């Protein structure tokens, strides 16, 4: 862990990287095993990529978009699939994150047009990494000297290949010597906050404390949170958005306590085809994620469980969206999406 | 598990009982081991009772009040302690629940007055059990046919010797054939909801579903919660109150969604000496409760953790306090406390 006070240079990429195309395969960091073990998996076939997305071996909306883009490449070059079949197999993995469908569609287009699919996937990855760094630069001015930032889930390098969305402004502020402090919601049921976000922050030497999700309101109520920054899985043109379950709770609590709430996302997360949050499909995952931890029962055997993986936050709770092109108010999104180079679908 | 549709008689006590004075010792159900194992522990000395309270072997504000009352008896009769020393050892166990101090003081008074301490402790227990049943009768009309009730933590028989506070109105509604449904917040970090509340509801055959604490907002936002009922650890005369961390989050979310929020408590939970919530001492427990689960790391080794066990909810979020003497608005508490037979301290 670096010494406090000696942050890395402002533009040098974070040490953590979620995936990498290498030797004709997709090499991913297995996010299920962090922070206990740092295990890389080499995925050489499209169905392996689909399974890695489904099981959360790779996770985070922007990261699964890039993984799926490379999955398309494998589907074409290694598995000899047709373009429709390849796209279908990857689309069926998870329903909520918009980036997944964008990553698939970007490579699908190149494939149908007879262009180089690997170059399309690599360009998609490069664009994402650049956008996340730009999000960091755009959002860093919001993170003042010693600012105490609450975040939920993991919207760091693991979720976005590099830099992060919610964590990017914090990283840039840290590298600028502003010594931010991060309240890390542990993020039940799968603990992406305590397992992944805390790990990334520790790797980089950024001050933080892990809290039970239940404790965020307590610290907000005591005036110990200066701002909230979260990522997103899908943002409609009104600014209503889906993110990890629990995000809506933090948004309501932030407003109640007069604390500004920001959503950081690349353009692939925005879905110009939807207006209201309740149009976004919300994945409900197995109750076993809540009912057991590491094979130990945390509820009576057979007790019914409901396990929505995401929730929906209305745009009125959002002070601003931190995008690669600056911080936008919810009402600016629709116009800005029209000016944006179209991302598919 | 009883068949749905055949609830027990309205006044027959629940099958679950948190503790019992038996053969000159206090026999407690070890709540750390539920729902995996039903283990009773026999506590024959005051320091064992103090340790059981500190380690949450016995927990729940009203239950620890009764446990401490019997602890005083053991301090006098078995351990040969002085009254001051006995009271001090028990008071130092946990700072937030008011009932603890009331239970100790009720027996302390008998002791100083040369009265039978065991009779004082038993009277205190009987009064509590009667009050909780009265809470059930007072609150049951709020739980309509098929009502969907959200609760947080465990405010059931385990927390109150028998009946419960938040669960008492649900039990009485169930026994009246109104088939309620309970959303059970799992209640991190120690899972008193999924481990204890779900277990109690299952034992009684009451419909329920366990959810991650993060998901309560999602179901509130979808209109799938009709009312919220929680217990309390300490209620000031203004109605500001302390309860398990996360309660404040649910209160804010309930109001945001127009869902009534109730607090159920016996008189021993009310602290007439305090006005504002921030006068209540909030226990902060070991970070290891968040950092590990059953010995498995859930956060990077050495990551800082903050772990407040309770939070504070302002009275403006409370529709009503369900007391043994009826449902009171926050502004009625102060007057009602004056009319109440004084509980000590």
XYZ file of C-alpha atoms in Angstrom:
690
model
C 0.000 0.000 0.000
C 1.534 3.354 -0.995
C 2.324 5.832 1.757
C -0.382 8.439 2.263
C 0.782 11.674 0.713
C 2.512 10.016 -2.232
C -0.286 9.415 -4.725
C 0.597 8.214 -8.235
C 0.786 10.630 -11.146
C -2.559 12.007 -12.224
C -2.760 10.148 -15.541
C -1.020 6.864 -14.666
C -3.635 4.092 -14.832
C -4.764 2.303 -11.667
C -2.984 -0.927 -10.754
C -6.239 -2.884 -10.958
C -7.561 -3.996 -14.363
C -10.674 -6.149 -14.699
C -9.812 -7.886 -17.981
C -7.389 -7.973 -20.889
C -7.363 -9.514 -24.375
C -4.237 -11.647 -24.538
C -3.050 -14.347 -26.912
C -6.416 -14.737 -28.599
C -8.358 -15.157 -25.339
C -10.092 -12.952 -22.791
C -8.249 -12.993 -19.467
C -10.473 -11.849 -16.589
C -9.840 -11.250 -12.908
C -12.244 -13.550 -11.012
C -14.238 -11.067 -8.940
C -15.974 -13.784 -6.925
C -12.718 -14.661 -5.202
C -11.591 -11.179 -4.199
C -10.317 -10.032 -1.784
C -9.203 -13.476 -0.555
C -7.459 -14.533 -3.770
C -6.321 -12.848 -6.983
C -7.181 -15.430 -9.643
C -7.195 -14.815 -13.386
C -9.283 -16.956 -15.721
C -8.609 -17.410 -19.420
C -11.808 -17.573 -21.449
C -11.284 -18.992 -24.946
C -14.899 -19.515 -26.059
C -18.056 -17.440 -26.170
C -20.046 -19.736 -23.839
C -17.306 -19.347 -21.216
C -17.636 -15.573 -21.447
C -21.424 -15.844 -21.135
C -21.064 -18.052 -18.078
C -18.523 -15.681 -16.507
C -21.008 -12.813 -16.912
C -23.921 -14.847 -15.545
C -21.999 -15.996 -12.450
C -20.533 -12.523 -11.759
C -16.990 -13.765 -12.344
C -16.878 -10.562 -14.371
C -19.320 -7.891 -13.276
C -20.048 -4.184 -13.423
C -22.074 -2.766 -16.298
C -19.198 -1.291 -18.353
C -16.928 -4.307 -17.749
C -19.541 -6.817 -18.863
C -20.086 -4.707 -21.992
C -16.403 -5.080 -22.898
C -16.352 -8.763 -21.933
C -19.346 -9.401 -24.180
C -17.691 -7.485 -27.032
C -14.712 -9.854 -26.844
C -17.148 -12.751 -26.413
C -18.541 -11.873 -29.844
C -15.015 -12.041 -31.265
C -14.553 -15.526 -29.795
C -17.991 -16.560 -31.096
C -16.933 -15.623 -34.616
C -13.299 -16.681 -34.688
C -13.124 -19.669 -32.351
C -16.614 -21.108 -32.012
C -17.695 -20.537 -35.619
C -21.111 -19.259 -34.547
C -23.450 -17.182 -36.645
C -23.755 -13.546 -35.661
C -27.381 -13.865 -34.497
C -26.631 -16.881 -32.317
C -23.538 -15.271 -30.806
C -25.394 -12.076 -29.953
C -28.344 -13.993 -28.531
C -26.209 -16.125 -26.200
C -24.569 -13.056 -24.736
C -27.748 -10.960 -24.509
C -29.445 -13.660 -22.458
C -26.893 -13.537 -19.651
C -28.208 -10.553 -17.671
C -31.088 -8.152 -18.360
C -30.427 -4.849 -16.597
C -27.069 -3.302 -17.577
C -27.384 -1.320 -20.817
C -23.638 -1.493 -21.531
C -23.934 -5.251 -22.124
C -26.227 -4.714 -25.093
C -24.102 -1.853 -26.401
C -20.886 -3.895 -26.260
C -22.537 -6.784 -28.102
C -24.099 -4.492 -30.720
C -20.895 -2.586 -31.454
C -19.124 -5.805 -32.472
C -22.261 -7.213 -34.134
C -22.290 -4.198 -36.451
C -18.644 -4.663 -37.451
C -19.301 -8.380 -37.997
C -22.312 -7.736 -40.258
C -20.372 -5.111 -42.198
C -17.468 -7.519 -42.727
C -15.098 -5.421 -40.638
C -12.500 -6.683 -38.168
C -14.441 -7.712 -35.039
C -11.361 -7.753 -32.808
C -10.552 -4.203 -33.821
C -14.179 -3.233 -33.025
C -14.000 -4.819 -29.570
C -10.618 -3.262 -28.819
C -11.853 0.154 -29.965
C -14.884 -0.240 -27.713
C -12.615 -1.047 -24.762
C -10.282 1.890 -25.501
C -13.221 4.268 -25.765
C -14.585 3.068 -22.417
C -11.261 3.479 -20.629
C -10.884 6.986 -22.048
C -14.443 7.870 -21.052
C -13.862 6.669 -17.492
C -10.716 8.736 -17.190
C -12.674 11.715 -18.517
C -15.360 11.020 -15.884
C -12.611 11.230 -13.277
C -11.443 14.596 -14.553
C -15.009 15.900 -14.858
C -16.021 14.761 -11.379
C -12.827 15.486 -9.437
C -13.717 19.156 -8.784
C -16.746 17.896 -6.815
C -14.402 16.066 -4.414
C -12.906 18.820 -2.271
C -9.999 18.720 0.165
C -10.639 15.860 2.620
C -14.131 15.280 1.202
C -16.044 12.351 2.679
C -17.701 10.456 -0.159
C -20.248 7.661 0.292
C -20.404 5.028 -2.434
C -22.471 1.895 -2.908
C -21.469 -1.364 -4.618
C -18.324 -1.342 -6.769
C -18.107 1.231 -9.524
C -14.328 1.068 -9.660
C -11.766 -0.334 -12.048
C -13.203 -3.817 -11.611
C -16.584 -2.650 -12.867
C -15.252 -0.605 -15.780
C -12.000 -2.309 -16.930
C -9.948 0.591 -15.501
C -10.389 3.852 -13.529
C -13.998 3.295 -12.557
C -17.042 5.504 -12.784
C -17.948 6.498 -9.204
C -14.354 5.893 -8.091
C -12.719 7.778 -10.976
C -13.339 11.288 -9.568
C -12.123 10.063 -6.185
C -8.945 8.654 -7.762
C -8.233 11.869 -9.639
C -8.871 13.937 -6.490
C -6.517 11.632 -4.585
C -3.834 11.994 -7.243
C -4.292 15.735 -7.011
C -3.399 15.580 -3.308
C -6.878 16.230 -1.927
C -6.857 13.203 0.412
C -10.494 12.083 0.045
C -12.137 9.628 2.439
C -14.629 6.996 1.210
C -17.511 5.444 3.150
C -17.854 1.993 1.569
C -21.318 0.423 1.832
C -20.623 -3.302 2.094
C -23.457 -3.923 -0.416
C -25.365 -7.031 0.480
C -25.978 -9.642 -0.625
C -22.765 -10.105 -2.612
C -20.587 -7.571 -0.785
C -19.174 -5.833 -3.843
C -18.446 -2.862 -1.584
C -16.510 -4.557 1.196
C -14.912 -7.179 -1.049
C -14.118 -5.124 -4.155
C -14.328 -1.376 -3.525
C -12.425 -1.580 -0.232
C -9.815 -3.736 -1.959
C -9.347 -1.244 -4.804
C -9.084 1.665 -2.387
C -6.606 -0.220 -0.245
C -4.495 -1.100 -3.279
C -4.320 2.587 -4.111
C -3.887 3.853 -0.543
C -7.100 5.911 -0.440
C -8.572 6.386 3.058
C -11.843 4.554 3.624
C -14.074 2.709 6.087
C -16.375 -0.201 5.349
C -19.863 0.049 6.852
C -22.954 -2.153 6.859
C -25.439 -0.746 4.343
C -27.678 -0.014 7.331
C -25.147 2.427 8.782
C -25.059 4.852 5.838
C -28.141 6.672 7.117
C -26.560 7.021 10.552
C -23.459 8.742 9.186
C -25.520 10.857 6.765
C -27.690 11.940 9.684
C -24.625 12.960 11.706
C -23.301 15.176 8.908
C -20.329 12.901 8.244
C -20.936 12.524 4.501
C -20.211 15.408 2.100
C -21.427 13.814 -1.110
C -22.590 10.507 -2.571
C -21.291 9.118 -5.873
C -22.582 5.857 -7.358
C -22.359 4.158 -10.728
C -25.311 2.957 -12.799
C -26.428 -0.033 -14.823
C -28.880 1.826 -17.042
C -29.916 5.479 -17.233
C -33.036 6.556 -19.125
C -33.270 9.839 -21.008
C -35.184 11.388 -18.090
C -32.364 10.536 -15.690
C -34.273 7.817 -13.862
C -31.751 5.020 -13.449
C -31.102 1.453 -12.295
C -28.156 0.552 -10.103
C -27.259 -2.058 -7.486
C -30.098 -2.663 -5.039
C -29.831 -0.210 -2.152
C -28.889 2.767 -4.336
C -32.424 4.158 -4.131
C -32.232 4.020 -0.321
C -29.025 6.089 -0.322
C -30.481 8.596 -2.780
C -33.541 9.219 -0.593
C -31.389 9.501 2.524
C -28.956 11.886 0.838
C -31.769 14.240 -0.153
C -33.303 14.030 3.321
C -29.967 15.179 4.740
C -29.183 17.813 2.128
C -26.212 15.861 0.762
C -25.651 16.022 -3.025
C -26.043 12.741 -4.886
C -24.173 12.082 -8.143
C -24.283 9.266 -10.690
C -21.140 8.622 -12.736
C -21.428 6.734 -16.028
C -19.992 6.411 -19.525
C -22.275 6.928 -22.518
C -22.842 3.200 -22.981
C -24.904 3.171 -19.773
C -27.450 5.653 -21.155
C -30.462 4.116 -22.876
C -32.042 6.709 -25.160
C -34.935 4.347 -25.913
C -36.410 4.526 -22.394
C -37.928 7.385 -20.444
C -39.126 6.153 -17.066
C -37.180 4.055 -14.580
C -39.908 1.446 -14.343
C -39.337 0.578 -18.018
C -35.945 -0.898 -17.059
C -36.012 -4.681 -16.542
C -34.787 -5.536 -13.033
C -32.984 -8.848 -12.618
C -34.096 -10.954 -9.667
C -31.410 -13.437 -8.691
C -31.445 -16.645 -6.670
C -32.534 -16.417 -3.048
C -29.499 -18.501 -2.153
C -27.366 -15.358 -2.451
C -29.189 -14.089 0.645
C -29.906 -17.417 2.339
C -26.301 -18.657 2.552
C -22.868 -17.228 2.998
C -19.960 -19.415 1.925
C -22.168 -22.456 2.422
C -23.333 -21.437 5.911
C -27.056 -20.820 6.363
C -27.932 -17.222 7.245
C -31.687 -17.876 7.338
C -33.847 -20.842 8.300
C -33.774 -23.597 5.711
C -36.428 -22.989 3.108
C -37.403 -19.531 4.352
C -38.675 -17.629 1.302
C -36.311 -14.949 -0.026
C -36.773 -12.119 -2.543
C -33.553 -10.952 -4.161
C -33.803 -8.097 -6.673
C -30.262 -7.310 -7.842
C -31.060 -3.692 -8.752
C -33.397 -0.910 -7.822
C -34.716 2.176 -9.593
C -34.012 5.748 -8.541
C -36.104 8.616 -9.914
C -34.110 11.472 -11.440
C -35.377 13.998 -8.908
C -32.914 12.604 -6.366
C -29.881 13.215 -8.602
C -27.902 16.459 -8.357
C -25.856 15.582 -11.424
C -24.662 12.906 -13.813
C -20.878 12.819 -14.092
C -20.301 11.962 -17.763
C -17.171 11.956 -19.942
C -18.360 15.332 -21.230
C -18.980 17.005 -17.909
C -21.512 17.059 -15.089
C -25.073 17.220 -16.420
C -28.359 17.958 -14.694
C -31.048 15.314 -15.339
C -32.911 17.639 -17.707
C -29.798 18.034 -19.880
C -29.473 14.318 -20.642
C -31.984 14.021 -23.451
C -30.494 16.873 -25.485
C -26.958 15.639 -24.854
C -27.821 12.119 -26.019
C -28.910 13.518 -29.386
C -25.509 15.187 -29.844
C -23.631 11.995 -28.880
C -22.076 9.695 -31.482
C -24.676 6.932 -31.523
C -23.811 3.813 -29.589
C -25.681 0.684 -30.504
C -28.301 -0.509 -29.943
C -44.771 -25.633 11.064
C -48.546 -25.299 11.529
C -50.737 -25.435 8.432
C -51.698 -21.994 7.130
C -55.258 -21.285 8.137
C -54.989 -22.964 11.517
C -53.437 -20.312 13.745
C -53.188 -20.932 17.495
C -55.729 -19.469 19.898
C -55.487 -15.713 20.301
C -54.142 -15.748 23.865
C -51.993 -18.895 23.845
C -48.365 -17.821 24.224
C -45.896 -18.247 21.341
C -43.803 -21.410 21.277
C -40.602 -19.401 21.474
C -39.370 -18.093 24.834
C -36.057 -16.264 25.215
C -35.319 -17.164 28.848
C -36.700 -18.795 31.990
C -35.751 -18.813 35.675
C -35.361 -22.465 36.579
C -33.815 -24.257 39.537
C -32.102 -21.158 40.868
C -30.457 -20.284 37.558
C -31.287 -18.274 34.469
C -31.740 -20.534 31.427
C -31.378 -18.642 28.156
C -31.784 -19.617 24.520
C -28.424 -18.905 22.841
C -29.430 -16.461 20.113
C -26.012 -16.514 18.449
C -26.588 -20.091 17.321
C -30.042 -19.712 15.820
C -31.384 -20.784 13.406
C -28.774 -23.528 12.980
C -29.014 -24.919 16.518
C -31.382 -24.546 19.468
C -29.013 -24.434 22.435
C -29.965 -23.435 25.971
C -27.368 -22.128 28.415
C -27.704 -22.207 32.171
C -26.289 -19.086 33.815
C -25.694 -19.516 37.551
C -23.650 -16.378 38.319
C -23.989 -12.668 37.665
C -20.772 -12.411 35.606
C -22.117 -15.109 33.290
C -25.286 -13.099 32.760
C -23.232 -9.962 32.064
C -21.113 -11.852 29.544
C -24.222 -13.314 27.859
C -25.606 -9.780 27.427
C -22.304 -8.404 26.135
C -21.859 -11.183 23.563
C -25.504 -11.055 22.405
C -26.155 -14.589 23.619
C -29.245 -12.879 25.007
C -30.297 -9.748 23.137
C -33.243 -7.444 22.491
C -33.843 -4.477 24.790
C -36.708 -5.949 26.873
C -35.076 -9.389 27.113
C -31.768 -8.022 28.370
C -33.705 -6.010 30.951
C -35.222 -9.210 32.343
C -31.918 -11.089 32.091
C -30.204 -8.323 34.061
C -32.975 -8.379 36.675
C -32.284 -12.074 37.290
C -28.552 -11.315 37.140
C -29.052 -9.062 40.165
C -30.710 -11.951 41.996
C -27.726 -14.188 41.271
C -25.355 -11.399 42.337
C -27.054 -11.234 45.698
C -27.854 -14.873 46.398
C -25.052 -16.802 44.696
C -22.125 -14.465 44.226
C -22.511 -12.581 47.495
C -21.897 -9.232 45.824
C -22.861 -5.856 47.197
C -25.767 -4.132 45.532
C -23.646 -1.344 44.026
C -21.123 -3.762 42.548
C -23.841 -6.027 41.130
C -25.658 -3.137 39.472
C -22.420 -1.692 38.099
C -21.294 -4.947 36.493
C -24.599 -5.299 34.678
C -24.910 -1.626 33.687
C -21.524 -1.733 31.999
C -22.521 -4.447 29.541
C -24.280 -2.348 26.897
C -25.104 1.379 26.793
C -28.108 1.939 24.524
C -31.158 -0.109 25.582
C -33.098 1.659 28.328
C -34.787 -1.554 29.490
C -31.437 -2.865 30.732
C -31.163 -0.048 33.266
C -34.809 -0.376 34.256
C -34.505 -4.130 34.864
C -31.428 -3.620 37.023
C -32.995 -0.730 38.953
C -36.249 -2.558 39.692
C -34.369 -5.335 41.502
C -31.853 -2.912 42.995
C -34.736 -1.101 44.700
C -36.131 -4.307 46.198
C -32.640 -5.285 47.346
C -32.023 -1.931 49.086
C -35.456 -2.106 50.691
C -34.762 -5.610 51.995
C -37.489 -7.145 49.856
C -37.350 -10.441 47.976
C -35.188 -9.797 44.893
C -36.365 -12.928 43.102
C -39.956 -11.835 43.495
C -39.029 -8.408 42.118
C -37.327 -9.930 39.059
C -40.208 -12.327 38.445
C -42.732 -9.493 38.767
C -40.721 -7.460 36.290
C -40.735 -10.362 33.839
C -44.488 -10.943 34.270
C -45.224 -7.281 33.745
C -43.151 -7.253 30.557
C -44.864 -10.326 29.115
C -48.279 -8.827 29.866
C -47.275 -5.508 28.329
C -46.089 -7.222 25.157
C -49.345 -9.111 24.824
C -51.175 -5.816 25.322
C -49.000 -4.280 22.573
C -50.184 -7.086 20.321
C -53.827 -6.367 21.048
C -53.325 -2.602 20.689
C -51.478 -2.889 17.388
C -53.387 -5.728 15.740
C -56.080 -3.428 14.283
C -53.344 -1.721 12.246
C -52.583 -5.042 10.529
C -55.433 -5.517 8.066
C -56.449 -8.587 6.058
C -53.368 -9.775 4.147
C -51.378 -6.706 5.222
C -47.755 -6.634 4.120
C -45.624 -5.481 7.052
C -41.935 -4.584 6.853
C -39.867 -5.107 9.996
C -36.201 -4.615 10.819
C -34.025 -6.610 13.213
C -35.759 -8.933 15.679
C -38.440 -7.467 17.904
C -40.091 -10.811 18.508
C -40.351 -13.220 21.403
C -36.574 -13.607 21.467
C -36.145 -9.892 22.072
C -38.886 -9.595 24.687
C -39.052 -12.973 26.513
C -42.393 -13.755 24.800
C -44.814 -12.269 22.225
C -42.504 -9.550 20.954
C -43.036 -5.859 20.399
C -43.084 -5.314 16.617
C -44.115 -8.938 16.062
C -46.866 -8.961 18.713
C -49.489 -7.127 16.596
C -48.603 -9.381 13.657
C -49.046 -12.486 15.842
C -52.398 -11.315 17.147
C -53.562 -10.423 13.596
C -52.438 -13.896 12.461
C -54.315 -15.564 15.304
C -57.356 -13.531 14.298
C -57.204 -15.097 10.818
C -55.990 -12.023 8.939
C -53.079 -13.842 7.236
C -50.421 -11.098 7.378
C -47.234 -11.210 5.327
C -43.903 -9.966 6.729
C -40.962 -8.513 4.798
C -37.974 -9.457 6.955
C -34.925 -7.176 6.596
C -31.965 -9.490 7.123
C -30.362 -6.817 9.362
C -26.645 -6.716 8.852
C -24.194 -7.127 10.360
C -25.544 -9.760 12.766
C -28.567 -10.882 10.741
C -31.110 -10.758 13.556
C -33.805 -10.508 10.885
C -32.914 -13.485 8.720
C -31.625 -15.615 11.597
C -34.148 -14.799 14.320
C -37.269 -13.073 12.977
C -37.597 -15.453 10.020
C -37.152 -18.370 12.410
C -39.867 -17.113 14.774
C -42.266 -16.509 11.894
C -41.542 -19.930 10.447
C -42.107 -21.591 13.824
C -45.528 -19.937 13.960
C -46.433 -20.421 10.277
C -46.687 -16.723 9.424
C -45.996 -15.891 5.753
C -42.789 -13.959 5.159
C -39.856 -13.307 2.847
C -36.307 -12.445 3.853
C -34.714 -9.562 1.938
C -31.329 -7.848 1.992
C -31.673 -4.575 3.895
C -30.899 -2.856 0.591
C -34.068 -4.250 -1.000
C -36.570 -2.688 1.419
C -36.561 0.576 -0.540
C -37.221 -1.300 -3.761
C -40.346 -2.977 -2.407
C -41.506 0.222 -0.683
C -41.098 2.047 -3.990
C -43.194 -0.554 -5.791
C -46.078 -0.204 -3.340
C -45.566 -3.685 -1.907
C -45.388 -2.609 1.751
C -48.513 -1.505 3.624
C -46.912 -0.544 6.930
C -43.640 -0.716 8.839
C -43.410 -1.838 12.471
C -40.135 -1.893 14.396
C -39.117 -2.204 18.026
C -36.920 0.240 19.931
C -34.003 0.267 22.340
C -34.726 3.661 23.857
C -37.450 6.233 23.249
C -37.142 9.802 24.529
C -40.115 11.825 25.709
C -40.238 13.643 22.340
C -40.559 10.342 20.482
C -37.058 10.436 18.998
C -35.755 6.909 19.421
C -32.822 4.542 19.053
C -33.178 1.141 17.425
C -31.008 -1.304 15.482
C -28.865 0.434 12.878
C -30.809 0.744 9.622
C -34.096 1.673 11.294
C -33.633 5.348 10.424
C -33.164 4.386 6.759
C -36.478 2.512 6.740
C -38.280 5.373 8.493
C -37.127 7.901 5.893
C -38.036 5.547 3.039
C -41.450 4.812 4.513
C -42.306 8.508 4.706
C -40.988 9.102 1.179
C -43.407 6.429 -0.034
C -46.381 7.408 2.107
C -46.236 4.200 4.161
C -47.080 4.508 7.884
C -44.234 3.742 10.278
C -44.896 2.433 13.793
C -42.671 1.751 16.804
C -43.831 -0.897 19.288
C -42.412 -0.870 22.820
C -43.206 -1.599 26.466
C -42.913 1.194 29.033
C -39.444 0.112 30.108
C -38.080 1.290 26.743
C -39.220 4.885 27.337
C -36.655 7.170 28.945
C -38.434 10.137 30.489
C -35.092 11.763 31.330
C -34.139 12.467 27.704
C -35.701 14.700 25.075
C -33.693 14.561 21.873
C -32.489 11.446 20.071
C -28.881 12.605 20.022
C -28.823 12.425 23.827
C -29.016 8.620 23.576
C -25.611 6.885 23.776
C -25.049 4.764 20.673
C -22.956 1.631 21.102
C -20.257 1.115 18.484
C -19.256 -2.545 18.295
C -16.187 -4.335 16.949
C -15.474 -3.964 13.248
C -14.959 -7.711 13.128
C -18.763 -8.113 13.071
C -18.651 -6.541 9.590
C -15.219 -7.728 8.483
C -15.809 -11.475 8.939
C -18.628 -13.926 8.627
C -18.206 -17.242 10.430
C -14.447 -16.750 10.259
C -14.399 -15.940 6.533
C -13.125 -12.500 5.542
C -15.758 -10.300 3.893
C -13.417 -7.318 3.517
C -9.685 -6.942 2.893
C -7.620 -7.741 5.961
C -7.151 -4.655 8.045
C -9.597 -2.477 6.088
C -11.024 0.048 8.550
C -14.632 -0.582 9.605
C -17.165 1.573 11.458
C -19.894 -0.411 13.190
C -22.560 1.555 15.066
C -25.052 -0.968 16.462
C -27.936 1.522 16.580
C -29.163 4.628 14.878
C -31.430 7.506 15.862
C -34.765 8.274 14.237
C -36.449 11.649 14.792
C -40.059 11.464 15.961
C -41.388 13.215 12.859
C -41.037 9.953 10.943
C -43.259 8.009 13.368
C -46.996 7.670 12.753
C -47.542 6.065 16.125
C -46.040 4.305 19.115
C -47.759 1.006 19.847
C -47.726 0.809 23.648
C -49.427 -1.508 26.139
C -51.967 1.286 26.613
C -52.778 1.940 22.984
C -51.298 3.641 19.943
C -49.909 7.076 20.794
C -48.806 9.945 18.584
C -45.304 11.243 19.408
C -46.739 14.356 21.051
C -48.786 12.220 23.451
C -45.781 10.435 24.939
C -44.657 13.030 27.441
C -48.085 13.381 29.048
C -48.593 9.617 29.089
C -45.241 9.034 30.806
C -46.345 11.245 33.687
C -49.434 9.075 34.222
C -47.402 5.853 34.119
C -46.413 3.958 37.275
C -42.775 5.004 37.513
C -40.239 2.503 36.326
C -36.711 2.870 37.584
C -34.354 4.518 36.952
